[in-house]
Amino acid sequence: DNQSQKPCLCAVLRKATRVVTKRYDIFLKPSGLKITQYSMLANISRNEGITVSRLAKVMLMDQTTVTRNLQLLKKKGYIFYQEGGDDHRVKQIELSGSGKERLKKAQSLWELAQREIESELGSFGFDVILRSLNFIIK
């Protein structure tokens, strides 16, 4: 049947993800952040007082991976934890001053990466890929 002739979508997506991740990492290198760290800081910035479990849901990552990445960001002084509301076990994640500065520096580098990739794919191709991937994610 014709279906067996098509490449595995999962394998192609994983390869594409590695290639794209590497491209963003190269652009972000002067900021000292990798794309995963940048994405976490950006999500924390957009969702003030977000919890670890909520951040994991927003980023579609498992909580253990998020916690491990947050430990590195905390060690670098980019984030800190604050007790959240009534439940003292719940920790909210906040950006520190240096985290906000690091994110701001990385933002312009991220925009350069984004523009270069969009220019290579063309606006139409870029939009088609984004729409297709967002369809899969939902």
Coordinates of N, CA and C in Angstrom, one line a residue, residues 24 27-35 37-46 95 98-116:
Y24 N 18.6 27.8 16.4 CA 18.2 28.8 17.4 C 19.4 28.9 18.5
F27 N 22.2 31.1 17.2 CA 21.9 32.5 17.3 C 21.9 33.0 18.7
L28 N 21.4 32.2 19.7 CA 21.3 32.6 21.1 C 22.6 32.5 21.8
K29 N 23.6 31.9 21.3 CA 24.9 31.7 22.0 C 25.4 32.9 22.7
P30 N 25.5 34.1 22.0 CA 26.0 35.3 22.7 C 25.2 35.7 24.0
S31 N 24.0 35.2 24.1 CA 23.2 35.5 25.3 C 23.5 34.6 26.5
G32 N 24.2 33.4 26.1 CA 24.5 32.4 27.2 C 23.3 31.5 27.4
L33 N 22.2 31.6 26.6 CA 21.1 30.8 26.8 C 20.9 29.8 25.6
K34 N 20.3 28.7 25.9 CA 19.9 27.7 24.9 C 18.4 28.0 24.6
I35 N 17.9 27.6 23.5 CA 16.5 27.9 23.1 C 15.5 27.4 24.2
Q37 N 16.0 27.2 27.5 CA 16.1 28.1 28.6 C 15.4 29.4 28.2
Y38 N 15.7 29.9 27.0 CA 15.0 31.1 26.5 C 13.5 31.0 26.6
S39 N 13.0 29.9 26.1 CA 11.6 29.6 26.0 C 11.0 29.6 27.4
M40 N 11.7 29.0 28.4 CA 11.3 28.9 29.7 C 11.2 30.3 30.3
L41 N 12.3 31.1 30.2 CA 12.3 32.5 30.7 C 11.1 33.3 30.1
A42 N 10.9 33.1 28.8 CA 9.9 33.9 28.1 C 8.5 33.5 28.6
N43 N 8.3 32.2 28.8 CA 7.0 31.7 29.4 C 6.8 32.2 30.8
I44 N 7.9 32.2 31.6 CA 7.8 32.7 33.0 C 7.4 34.2 32.9
S45 N 8.1 34.9 32.0 CA 7.8 36.4 31.9 C 6.4 36.7 31.5
R46 N 5.8 35.9 30.6 CA 4.5 36.1 30.1 C 3.4 35.6 31.2
L95 N 11.0 35.8 37.5 CA 12.3 36.2 36.9 C 13.0 37.2 37.9
S98 N 18.4 39.9 36.8 CA 19.4 39.5 35.8 C 18.7 38.5 34.8
G99 N 17.6 37.8 35.3 CA 16.9 37.0 34.3 C 16.1 37.8 33.3
K100 N 15.6 39.0 33.8 CA 14.9 39.9 32.9 C 15.9 40.5 31.9
E101 N 17.1 40.9 32.3 CA 18.1 41.4 31.4 C 18.5 40.4 30.4
R102 N 18.8 39.1 30.9 CA 19.2 38.0 30.0 C 18.1 37.8 28.9
L103 N 16.9 37.8 29.3 CA 15.8 37.5 28.4 C 15.7 38.6 27.4
K104 N 15.9 39.9 27.8 CA 15.8 41.0 26.9 C 17.0 40.9 25.9
K105 N 18.2 40.6 26.3 CA 19.3 40.4 25.4 C 19.1 39.3 24.4
A106 N 18.5 38.2 24.9 CA 18.3 37.0 24.1 C 17.1 37.3 23.1
Q107 N 16.2 38.1 23.4 CA 15.0 38.4 22.6 C 15.4 38.9 21.2
S108 N 16.3 39.8 21.1 CA 16.8 40.3 19.8 C 17.5 39.2 19.0
L109 N 18.2 38.4 19.7 CA 18.9 37.3 19.0 C 17.9 36.2 18.5
W110 N 16.9 36.0 19.3 CA 15.8 35.1 18.9 C 15.1 35.6 17.7
E111 N 14.8 36.9 17.7 CA 14.1 37.5 16.5 C 15.0 37.4 15.3
L112 N 16.3 37.5 15.4 CA 17.2 37.3 14.2 C 17.1 35.9 13.7
A113 N 17.1 34.9 14.6 CA 16.9 33.5 14.2 C 15.6 33.3 13.5
Q114 N 14.5 33.8 14.1 CA 13.2 33.7 13.6 C 13.1 34.2 12.2
R115 N 13.6 35.5 12.0 CA 13.6 36.1 10.7 C 14.4 35.4 9.6
E116 N 15.6 34.8 10.0 CA 16.4 34.1 9.0 C 15.7 32.8 8.6

